[in-house]
XYZ file of C-alpha atoms in Angstrom:
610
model
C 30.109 81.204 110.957
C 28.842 81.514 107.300
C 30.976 83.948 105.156
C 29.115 87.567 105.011
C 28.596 88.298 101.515
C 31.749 90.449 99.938
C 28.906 93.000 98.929
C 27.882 93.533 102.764
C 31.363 95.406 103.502
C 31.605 99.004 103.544
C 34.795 100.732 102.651
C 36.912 103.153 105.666
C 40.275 104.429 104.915
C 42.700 107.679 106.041
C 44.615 107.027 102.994
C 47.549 104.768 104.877
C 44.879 102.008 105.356
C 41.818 100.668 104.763
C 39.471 98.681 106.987
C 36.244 96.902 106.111
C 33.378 96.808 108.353
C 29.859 94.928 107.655
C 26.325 95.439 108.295
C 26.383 93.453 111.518
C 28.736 96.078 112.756
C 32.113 93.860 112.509
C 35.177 95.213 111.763
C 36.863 92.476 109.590
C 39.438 93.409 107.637
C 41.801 96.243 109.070
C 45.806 96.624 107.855
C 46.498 99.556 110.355
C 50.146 100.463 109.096
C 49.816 100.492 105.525
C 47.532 98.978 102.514
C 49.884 95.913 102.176
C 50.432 95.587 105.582
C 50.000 92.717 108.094
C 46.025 92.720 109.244
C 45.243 92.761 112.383
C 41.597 92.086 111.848
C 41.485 89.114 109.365
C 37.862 87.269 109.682
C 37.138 88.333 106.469
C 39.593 85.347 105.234
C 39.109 83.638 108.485
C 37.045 83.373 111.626
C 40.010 83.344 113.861
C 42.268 85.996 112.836
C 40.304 88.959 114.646
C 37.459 91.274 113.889
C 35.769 94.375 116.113
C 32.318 94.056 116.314
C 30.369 96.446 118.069
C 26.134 95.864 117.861
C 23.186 95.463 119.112
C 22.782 91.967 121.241
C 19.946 91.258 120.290
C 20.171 88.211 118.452
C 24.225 88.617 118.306
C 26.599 85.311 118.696
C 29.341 86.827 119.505
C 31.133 85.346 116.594
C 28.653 85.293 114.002
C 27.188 87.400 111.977
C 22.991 88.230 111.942
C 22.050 91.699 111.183
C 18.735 90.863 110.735
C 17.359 88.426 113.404
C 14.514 88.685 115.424
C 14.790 90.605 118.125
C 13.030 89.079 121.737
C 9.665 91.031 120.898
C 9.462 88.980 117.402
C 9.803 92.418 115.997
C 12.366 91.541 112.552
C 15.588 93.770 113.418
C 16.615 95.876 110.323
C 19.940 97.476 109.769
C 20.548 100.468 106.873
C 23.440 102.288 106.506
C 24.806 104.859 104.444
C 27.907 107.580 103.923
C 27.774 110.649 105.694
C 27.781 113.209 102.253
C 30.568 113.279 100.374
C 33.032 112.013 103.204
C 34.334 107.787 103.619
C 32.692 108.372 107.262
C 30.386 105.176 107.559
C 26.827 105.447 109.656
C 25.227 102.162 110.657
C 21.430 102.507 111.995
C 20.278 99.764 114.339
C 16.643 99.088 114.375
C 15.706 96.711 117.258
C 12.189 96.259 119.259
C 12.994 98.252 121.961
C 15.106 100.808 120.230
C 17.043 102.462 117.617
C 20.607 103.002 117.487
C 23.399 104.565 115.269
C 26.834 103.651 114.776
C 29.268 106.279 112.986
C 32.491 105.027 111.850
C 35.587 106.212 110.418
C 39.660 105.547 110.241
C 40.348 109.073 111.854
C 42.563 111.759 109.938
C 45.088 113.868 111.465
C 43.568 116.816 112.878
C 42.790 119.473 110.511
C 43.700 117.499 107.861
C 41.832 118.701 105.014
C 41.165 117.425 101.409
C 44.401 115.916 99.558
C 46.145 116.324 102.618
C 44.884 112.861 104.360
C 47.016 110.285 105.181
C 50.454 111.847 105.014
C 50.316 111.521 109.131
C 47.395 109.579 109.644
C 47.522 108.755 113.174
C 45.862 105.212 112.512
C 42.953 105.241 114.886
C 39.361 103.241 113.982
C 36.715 105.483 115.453
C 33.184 104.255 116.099
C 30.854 106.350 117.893
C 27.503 105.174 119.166
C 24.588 107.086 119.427
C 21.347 105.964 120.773
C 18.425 107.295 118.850
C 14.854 106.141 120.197
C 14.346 104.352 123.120
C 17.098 102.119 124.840
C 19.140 99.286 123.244
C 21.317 97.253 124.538
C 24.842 96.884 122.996
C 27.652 94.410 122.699
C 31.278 95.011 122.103
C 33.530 91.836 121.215
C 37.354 93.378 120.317
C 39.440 90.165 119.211
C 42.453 91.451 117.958
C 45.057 88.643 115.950
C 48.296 90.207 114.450
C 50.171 89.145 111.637
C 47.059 87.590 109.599
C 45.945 86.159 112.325
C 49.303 84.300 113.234
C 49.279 86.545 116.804
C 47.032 86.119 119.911
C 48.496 89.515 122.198
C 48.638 89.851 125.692
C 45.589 91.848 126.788
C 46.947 94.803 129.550
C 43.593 96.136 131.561
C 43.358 99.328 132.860
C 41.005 101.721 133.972
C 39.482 103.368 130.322
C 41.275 100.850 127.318
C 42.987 97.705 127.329
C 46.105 97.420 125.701
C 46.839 94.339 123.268
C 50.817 94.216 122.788
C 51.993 91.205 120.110
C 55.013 90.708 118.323
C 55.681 94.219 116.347
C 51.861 95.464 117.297
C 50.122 97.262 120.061
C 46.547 97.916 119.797
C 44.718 99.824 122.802
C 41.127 99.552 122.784
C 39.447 103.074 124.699
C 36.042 102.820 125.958
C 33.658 104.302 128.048
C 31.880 101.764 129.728
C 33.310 98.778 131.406
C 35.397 96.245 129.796
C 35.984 92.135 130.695
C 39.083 90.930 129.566
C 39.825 87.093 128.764
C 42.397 85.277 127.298
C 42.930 86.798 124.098
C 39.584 89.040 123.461
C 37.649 91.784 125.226
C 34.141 92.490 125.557
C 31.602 94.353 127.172
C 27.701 95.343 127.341
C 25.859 98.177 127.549
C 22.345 100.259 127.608
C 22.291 103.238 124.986
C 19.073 105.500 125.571
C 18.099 108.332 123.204
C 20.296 111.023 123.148
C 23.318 109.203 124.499
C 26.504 109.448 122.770
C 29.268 106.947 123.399
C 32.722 107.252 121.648
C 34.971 104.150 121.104
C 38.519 103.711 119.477
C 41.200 101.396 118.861
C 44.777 103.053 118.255
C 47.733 101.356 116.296
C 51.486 102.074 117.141
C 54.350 99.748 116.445
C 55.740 97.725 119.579
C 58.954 100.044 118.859
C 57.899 103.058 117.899
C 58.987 106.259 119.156
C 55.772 107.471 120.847
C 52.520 106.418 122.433
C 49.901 105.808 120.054
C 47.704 109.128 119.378
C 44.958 110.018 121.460
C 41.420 111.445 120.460
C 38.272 112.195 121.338
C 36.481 109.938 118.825
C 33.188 112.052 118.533
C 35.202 115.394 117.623
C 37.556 113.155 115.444
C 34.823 111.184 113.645
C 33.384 115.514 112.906
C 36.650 116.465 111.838
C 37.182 113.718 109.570
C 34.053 113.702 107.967
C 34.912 117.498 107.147
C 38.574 116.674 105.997
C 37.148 113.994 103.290
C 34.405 116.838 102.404
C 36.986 119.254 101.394
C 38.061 116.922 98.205
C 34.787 117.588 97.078
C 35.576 121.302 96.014
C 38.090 120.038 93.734
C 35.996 117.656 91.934
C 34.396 119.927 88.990
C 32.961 117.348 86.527
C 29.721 118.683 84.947
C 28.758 115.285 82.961
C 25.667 112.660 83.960
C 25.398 110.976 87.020
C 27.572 113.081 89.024
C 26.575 111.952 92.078
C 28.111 108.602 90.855
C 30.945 109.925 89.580
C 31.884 112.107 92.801
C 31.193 108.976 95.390
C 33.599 106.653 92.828
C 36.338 109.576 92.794
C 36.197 109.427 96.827
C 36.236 105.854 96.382
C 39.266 106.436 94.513
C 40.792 108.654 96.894
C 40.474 106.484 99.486
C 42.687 103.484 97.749
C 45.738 106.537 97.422
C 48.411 106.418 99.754
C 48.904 109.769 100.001
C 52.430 109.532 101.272
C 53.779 108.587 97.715
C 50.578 109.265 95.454
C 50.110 105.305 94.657
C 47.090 104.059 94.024
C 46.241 100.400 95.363
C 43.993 98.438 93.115
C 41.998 97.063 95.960
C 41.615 97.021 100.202
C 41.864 93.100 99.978
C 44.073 90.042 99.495
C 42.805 87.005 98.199
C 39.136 87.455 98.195
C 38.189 84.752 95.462
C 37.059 85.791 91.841
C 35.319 82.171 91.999
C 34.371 80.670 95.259
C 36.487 77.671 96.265
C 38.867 77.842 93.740
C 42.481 79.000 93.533
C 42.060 82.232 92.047
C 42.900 84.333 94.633
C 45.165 87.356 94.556
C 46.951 90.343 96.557
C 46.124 93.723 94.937
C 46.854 95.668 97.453
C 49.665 97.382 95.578
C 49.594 99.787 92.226
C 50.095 98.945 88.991
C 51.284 101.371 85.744
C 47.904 99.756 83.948
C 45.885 101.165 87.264
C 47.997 104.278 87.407
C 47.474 105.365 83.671
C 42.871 104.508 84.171
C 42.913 106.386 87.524
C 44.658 109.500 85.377
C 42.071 109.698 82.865
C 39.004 108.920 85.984
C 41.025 112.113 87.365
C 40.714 113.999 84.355
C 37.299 113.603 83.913
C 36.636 114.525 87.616
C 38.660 117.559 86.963
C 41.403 117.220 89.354
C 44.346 118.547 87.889
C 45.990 119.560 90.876
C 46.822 115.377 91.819
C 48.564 114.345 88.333
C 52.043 116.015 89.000
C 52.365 114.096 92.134
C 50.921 110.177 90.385
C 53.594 111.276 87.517
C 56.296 111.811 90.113
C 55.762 108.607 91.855
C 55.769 106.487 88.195
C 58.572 107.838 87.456
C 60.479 107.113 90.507
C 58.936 104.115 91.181
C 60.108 102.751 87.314
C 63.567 104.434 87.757
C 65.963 104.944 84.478
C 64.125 102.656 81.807
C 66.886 100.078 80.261
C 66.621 97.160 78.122
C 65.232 94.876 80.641
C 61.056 94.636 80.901
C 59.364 97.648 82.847
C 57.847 96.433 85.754
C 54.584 96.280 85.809
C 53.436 97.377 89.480
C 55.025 98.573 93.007
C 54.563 98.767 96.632
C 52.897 101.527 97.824
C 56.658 103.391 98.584
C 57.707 102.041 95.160
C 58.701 98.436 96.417
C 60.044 96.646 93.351
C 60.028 92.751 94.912
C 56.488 91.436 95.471
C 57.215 88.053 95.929
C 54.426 85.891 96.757
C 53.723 83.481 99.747
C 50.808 80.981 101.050
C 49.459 82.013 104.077
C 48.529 78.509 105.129
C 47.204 79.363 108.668
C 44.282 81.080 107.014
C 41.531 79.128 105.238
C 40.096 81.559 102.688
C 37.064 83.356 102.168
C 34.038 80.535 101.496
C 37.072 77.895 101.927
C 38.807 79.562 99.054
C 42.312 79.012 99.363
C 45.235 79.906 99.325
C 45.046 83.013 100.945
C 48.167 84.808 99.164
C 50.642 87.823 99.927
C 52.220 89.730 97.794
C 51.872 88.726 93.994
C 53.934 87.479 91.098
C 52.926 89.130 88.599
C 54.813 91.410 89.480
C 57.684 89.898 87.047
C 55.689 89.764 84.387
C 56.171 91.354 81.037
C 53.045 93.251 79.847
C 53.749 95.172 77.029
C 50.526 97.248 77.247
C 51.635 99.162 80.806
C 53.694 101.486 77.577
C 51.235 102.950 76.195
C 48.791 103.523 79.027
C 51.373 105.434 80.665
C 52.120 107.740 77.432
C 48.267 107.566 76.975
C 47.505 109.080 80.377
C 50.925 111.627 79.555
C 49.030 112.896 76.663
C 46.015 113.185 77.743
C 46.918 115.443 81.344
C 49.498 117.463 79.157
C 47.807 120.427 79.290
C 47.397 120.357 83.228
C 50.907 119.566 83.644
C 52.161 122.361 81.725
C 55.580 121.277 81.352
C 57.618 117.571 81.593
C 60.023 117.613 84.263
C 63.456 115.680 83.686
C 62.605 112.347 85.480
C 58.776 112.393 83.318
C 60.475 112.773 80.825
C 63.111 109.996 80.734
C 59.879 107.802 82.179
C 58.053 108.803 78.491
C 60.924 108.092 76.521
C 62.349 105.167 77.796
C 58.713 103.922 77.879
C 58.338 104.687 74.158
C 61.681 103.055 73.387
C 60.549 100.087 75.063
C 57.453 99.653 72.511
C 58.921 100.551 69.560
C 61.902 97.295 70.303
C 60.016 94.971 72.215
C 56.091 94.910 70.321
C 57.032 91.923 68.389
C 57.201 89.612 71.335
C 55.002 87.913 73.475
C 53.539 88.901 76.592
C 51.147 87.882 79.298
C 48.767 90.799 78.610
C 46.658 92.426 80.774
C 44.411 89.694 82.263
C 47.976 88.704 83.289
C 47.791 84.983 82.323
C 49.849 82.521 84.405
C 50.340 79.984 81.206
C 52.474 80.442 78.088
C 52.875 83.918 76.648
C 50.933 85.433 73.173
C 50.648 87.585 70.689
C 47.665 89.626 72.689
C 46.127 92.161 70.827
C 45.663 94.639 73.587
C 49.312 94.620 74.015
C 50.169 95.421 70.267
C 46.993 98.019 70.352
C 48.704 99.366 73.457
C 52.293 99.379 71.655
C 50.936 101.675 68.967
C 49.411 104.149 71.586
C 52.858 104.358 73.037
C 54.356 105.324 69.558
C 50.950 107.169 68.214
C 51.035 109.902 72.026
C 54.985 109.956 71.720
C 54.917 111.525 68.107
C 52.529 113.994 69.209
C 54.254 114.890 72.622
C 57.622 115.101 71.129
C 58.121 118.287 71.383
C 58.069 118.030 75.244
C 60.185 115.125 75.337
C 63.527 116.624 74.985
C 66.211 116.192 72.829
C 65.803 111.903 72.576
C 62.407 112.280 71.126
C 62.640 110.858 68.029
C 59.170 111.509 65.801
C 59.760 109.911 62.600
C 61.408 106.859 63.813
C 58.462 106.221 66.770
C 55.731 107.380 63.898
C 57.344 104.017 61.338
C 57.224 101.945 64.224
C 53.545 103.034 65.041
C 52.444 102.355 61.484
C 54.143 98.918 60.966
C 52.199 97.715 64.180
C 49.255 99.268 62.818
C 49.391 97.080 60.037
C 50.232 93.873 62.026
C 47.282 94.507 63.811
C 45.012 94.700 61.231
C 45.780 91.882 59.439
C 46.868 89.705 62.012
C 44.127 90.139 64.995
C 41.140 89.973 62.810
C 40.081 86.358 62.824
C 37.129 84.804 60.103
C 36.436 81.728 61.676
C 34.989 84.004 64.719
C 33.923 87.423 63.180
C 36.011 89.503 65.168
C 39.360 90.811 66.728
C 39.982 88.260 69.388
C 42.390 88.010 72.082
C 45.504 86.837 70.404
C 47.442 86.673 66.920
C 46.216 83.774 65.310
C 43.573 82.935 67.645
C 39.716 82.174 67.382
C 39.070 83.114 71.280
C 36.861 86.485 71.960
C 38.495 88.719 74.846
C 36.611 91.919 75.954
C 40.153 93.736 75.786
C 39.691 94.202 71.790
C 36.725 96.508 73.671
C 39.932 99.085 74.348
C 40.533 99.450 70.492
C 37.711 102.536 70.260
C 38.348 103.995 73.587
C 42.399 104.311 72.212
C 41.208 105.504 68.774
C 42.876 102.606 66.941
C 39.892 101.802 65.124
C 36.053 103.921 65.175
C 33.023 102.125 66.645
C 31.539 102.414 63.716
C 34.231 100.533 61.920
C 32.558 97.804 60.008
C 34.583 94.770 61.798
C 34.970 96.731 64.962
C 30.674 96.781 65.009
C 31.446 93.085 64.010
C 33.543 92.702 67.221
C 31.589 94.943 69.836
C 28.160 92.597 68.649
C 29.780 89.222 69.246
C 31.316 90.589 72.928
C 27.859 92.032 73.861
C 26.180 88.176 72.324
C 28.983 85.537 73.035
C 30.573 87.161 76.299
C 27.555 88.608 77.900
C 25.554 87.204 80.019
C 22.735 88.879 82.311
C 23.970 91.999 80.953
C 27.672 91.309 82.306
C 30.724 91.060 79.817
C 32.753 88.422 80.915
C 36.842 88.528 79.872
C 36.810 85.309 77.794
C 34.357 82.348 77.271
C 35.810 80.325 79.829
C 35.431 83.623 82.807
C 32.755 82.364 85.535
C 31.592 86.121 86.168
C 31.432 89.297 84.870
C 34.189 91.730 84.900
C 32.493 95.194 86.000
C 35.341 97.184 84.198
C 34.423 95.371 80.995
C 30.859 95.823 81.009
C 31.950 100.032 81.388
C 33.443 99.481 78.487
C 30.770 98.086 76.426
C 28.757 100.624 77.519
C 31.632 103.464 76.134
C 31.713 101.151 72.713
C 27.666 101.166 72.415
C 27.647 105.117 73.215
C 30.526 105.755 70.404
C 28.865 103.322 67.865
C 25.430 105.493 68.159
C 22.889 102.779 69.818
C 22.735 105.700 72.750
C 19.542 104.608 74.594
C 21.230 100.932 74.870
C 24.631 101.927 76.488
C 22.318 104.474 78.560
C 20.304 101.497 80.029
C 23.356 99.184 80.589
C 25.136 101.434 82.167
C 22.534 102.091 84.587
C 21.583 98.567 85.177
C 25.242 98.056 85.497
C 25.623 100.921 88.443
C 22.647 99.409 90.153
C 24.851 96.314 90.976
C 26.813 98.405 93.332
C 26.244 97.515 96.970
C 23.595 99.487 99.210
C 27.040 102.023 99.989
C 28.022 102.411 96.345
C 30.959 100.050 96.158
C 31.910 97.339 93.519
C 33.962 94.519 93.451
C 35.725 93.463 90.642
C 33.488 90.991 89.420
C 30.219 90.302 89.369
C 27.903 86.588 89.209
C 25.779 86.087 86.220
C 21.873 85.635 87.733
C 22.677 86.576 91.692
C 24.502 89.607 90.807
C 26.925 88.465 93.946
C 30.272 90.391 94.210
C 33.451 88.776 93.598
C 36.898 89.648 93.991
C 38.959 91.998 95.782
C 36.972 95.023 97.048
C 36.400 97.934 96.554
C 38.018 98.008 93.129
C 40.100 100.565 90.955
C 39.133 99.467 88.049
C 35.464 99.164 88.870
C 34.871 102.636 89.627
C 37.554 104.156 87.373
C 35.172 101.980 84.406
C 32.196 103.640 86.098
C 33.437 107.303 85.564
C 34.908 106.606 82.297
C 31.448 105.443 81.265
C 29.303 107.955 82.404
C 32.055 111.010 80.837
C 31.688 108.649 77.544
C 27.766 108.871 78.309
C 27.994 113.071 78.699
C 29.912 113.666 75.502
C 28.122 111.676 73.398
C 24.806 112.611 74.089
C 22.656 113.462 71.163
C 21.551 117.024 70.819
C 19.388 118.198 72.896
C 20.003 115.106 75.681
């Protein structure tokens, strides 16, 4: 089976979980318990550790993946698909030559559920109901669950309506209404859909020793009621700028990586989908880090949503407990988890061969000085919504801000989080004085430890540094690191954190030789040596463009950058030079949070009369 291209997934969570399904109607990527947990649909990093796919026949190996064969008539099959408005409720339209068919698809949400209230008791149910449209097609269902990354075949339990697949901790039960053929470690069935008919499927996840039976629903009512539960957010979401319909689909996007139960916000759905094909760069980001954390404030602020920052500050601050002299760690768990170790999962080949396929992810003992000041950045900037600093922000702000002013001076692994020796980074110094700079002016709601004049010293000596020591000849520009001649799009951050103006003579100097050196079919790439380009980037150099005054250009790359999205609006995190291919984990944070950023940057700095 060939890979299906990361862009061909569309995006369903109940904020708990996420699962990723694909034009050709397979469910390949499902971690029903939690974001980081085990998968129990894993083709999407290998053909044998599960999917769901439920599609047309014609044309259909029952492990592969053709959504656009020809059909028996020599009629060319087509497949389109789209969002149901303003809801993470999928609908896949079948076009065959003897009929057309829809498939609606969502992870259900608790009953009633409404807006911010998904996923605190998410009963973790994948919902897919069928609908036939014109004439009669006929359907296949192939239900391969695999446990544990794949590690699991179950035990498949028949009965009347479901079959019941009980492995190690898991039980997955499979409800149907037509009839289902069990073998050895898979289920499947077909069946006629005529116009008009409506067919409801589900699977249901409970753990092997849990204390009840997993929940029960009527999958057409609960794919209605959860389409109206994601449509609720939508009334919170007041952002008057350009592109709103953009900006509203990323915020949902956003929404949907937030485990509601502690406010965390994953970076991705996906483990180890390759940010170059066949190669070893492959990593977990299924968890949340304080960098993440601090963008998705400011995407939050711009989409007006004041209401959610109280809750992301109280799950920083508890996550980061009392701040001491040790580094602050740099991301969490989803409940706060401090120890991400990392492991191989050598059972599972990779996407496109790309291996290893890892969990969990050592960065997480990083140092990376810059996590300070996003997190005081992000403070200052929702300080008006918040009103007032509780006790635990504000030890979080303070210790933070202690932490920059002693530790800017040393080396880091910055924020592309480099797995080699440690530097001088500039983003990290840059994001040391924004700690210092948003502590002087929030001292007077950080208690009596704030300490104003000492923090605003501190602030101006790294200024300084900065200035004289990032700023390289040889290249023209602020580059990466002290003392280095390497470009990095990160010196991109230094107008967007008011260090320096866009229209700073040697910050023009800098934005021109990213957007001519680093850029290539329109995409800014981290460094020289980065096969694709970073989508987050490129939103950037579309903010620096805008706040240098060339208007109509960051206009036109920002659209040409939004275009990349898939045919459902998502991004990955990078993007190929020429084929525009995704790459990376998906969907992305960072992406989308860039994408908002961009088009607020876009709205206030519109010429008159624009």
């Amino acid at each position: 089976m060939p890979d299906v291209p990361i862009s061909d997934y569309g995006f369903l969570s109940d904020c708990r979980s996420a699962a990723l399904v694909s034009r050709g109607g397979s469910v390949d990527w499902w971690c029903p318990d939690r974001f980081d947990g085990p998968s129990v649909f894993g083709r999407l990093l290998d053909r044998d550790a599960g999917y769901w796919s439920l599609r047309p026949k014609e044309g259909t190996d029952p492990d592969g993946e053709d959504p656009d064969e020809e059909d028996p008539d020599g009629e060319r099959a087509r497949t389109e698909r789209g969002y149901l408005e303003d809801a993470l409720v999928l609908r896949t339209v079948h076009h065959t030559g003897t009929g057309s068919v829809a498939v609606v698809e969502a992870l259900a949400v608790e009953p009633g559920a409404r807006g911010h209230e998904i996923g605190r008791h998410s009963p973790a149910v994948l919902v897919r109901v069928v609908k036939g449209l014109t004439g009669t097609v006929r359907m296949r269902l192939d239900f391969v669950p695999r446990p544990e990354y794949g590690l699991l075949t179950p035990y498949l339990h028949s009965h009347p309506d479901r079959v019941v697949a009980a492995a190690g901790p898991t039980t997955l039960t499979l409800r149907a209404p037509v009839p289902l053929t069990c073998e050895p470690g898979r289920v499947h069935a077909e069946f006629d859909v005529t116009a008009g008919q409506v067919l409801g499927f589900d699977v249901a996840y409970s753990p092997a020793y849990g204390t009840g039976p997993p929940a029960e629903l009527d999958p057409v009512a609960a794919v209605a009621d959860t389409a109206e539960g994601w449509r609720a957010i939508r009334e919170t979401h007041r952002y008057q700028g350009r592109y709103p319909e953009l900006v509203r689909h990323s915020a949902l996007v956003l929404q949907g990586l937030t485990y509601q139960r502690s406010g965390a916000v994953v970076a991705a759905a996906t483990t180890s989908l390759p940010e170059q094909i066949a190669t070893d760069r492959n990593y977990d980001y299924r968890y949340a880090w304080l960098r993440d954390f601090s963008f998705t404030m400011n995407a939050l602020w711009v989409g007006a949503c004041p209401e959610e920052t109280s809750r992301l500050f109280g799950w920083a601050a508890r996550s980061a407990g009392r701040i001491g002299v040790g580094p602050v760690p740099i991301m969490y768990g989803v409940e706060g988890e401090r120890d991400l170790s990392e492991h191989d999962m050598d059972n599972l080949r990779g996407y496109a061969d790309s291996r290893p396929v890892r969990t969990g992810n050592d960065a997480w003992r990083q140092r990376q000085l810059d996590v300070l000041g996003e997190v005081l950045a992000a403070a200052y900037r929702l300080r008006e919504q918040m009103h007032e600093f509780d006790e635990e922000l504000r030890e979080l702000l303070v210790g933070l801000t202690e932490q920059a002013a002693a530790t800017w001076r040393e080396t880091d692994a910055g924020m592309w989080e480099a797995r080699d020796e440690e530097r001088h980074y500039l983003s990290s110094k840059v994001m040391c004085w924004v700690a210092l700079d948003r502590a002087v002016q929030l001292a007077p709601l950080l208690g009596e430890r704030a300490d104003p004049q000492r923090w605003a010293a501190v602030r101006d000596e790294i200024r300084l540094a900065v200035l004289h020591s990032a700023w390289n000849d040889e290249t023209g520009a602020y580059t990466g690191a002290f003392g280095s001649p390497e470009l990095d799009a990160s010196a991109l951050i230094l107008p967007l954190v008011h260090f320096l103006p866009a229209t700073d003579p040697r910050m023009r100097a800098t934005i021109h030789a990213i957007e001519t050196r680093l850029t290539v079919d329109g995409l800014v790439r981290r460094w020289s040596g980065d096969p694709a380009g970073f989508v987050l980037c490129t939103f950037w150099l579309v903010e620096c463009l805008a706040l240098a005054g060339e208007y109509d250009r960051a206009v036109a790359l920002f659209e040409r950058t939004a275009a990349h999205a898939n045919d459902v609006g998502l991004f990955a995190e990078q993007l190929a030079p020429a084929t525009g291919e995704h790459l990376g984990n998906t969907p992305q944070a960072l992406s989308h949070i860039g994408l908002i950023n961009a088009a607020w940057r876009l709205t206030e700095s519109a010429p008159a009369g624009r």
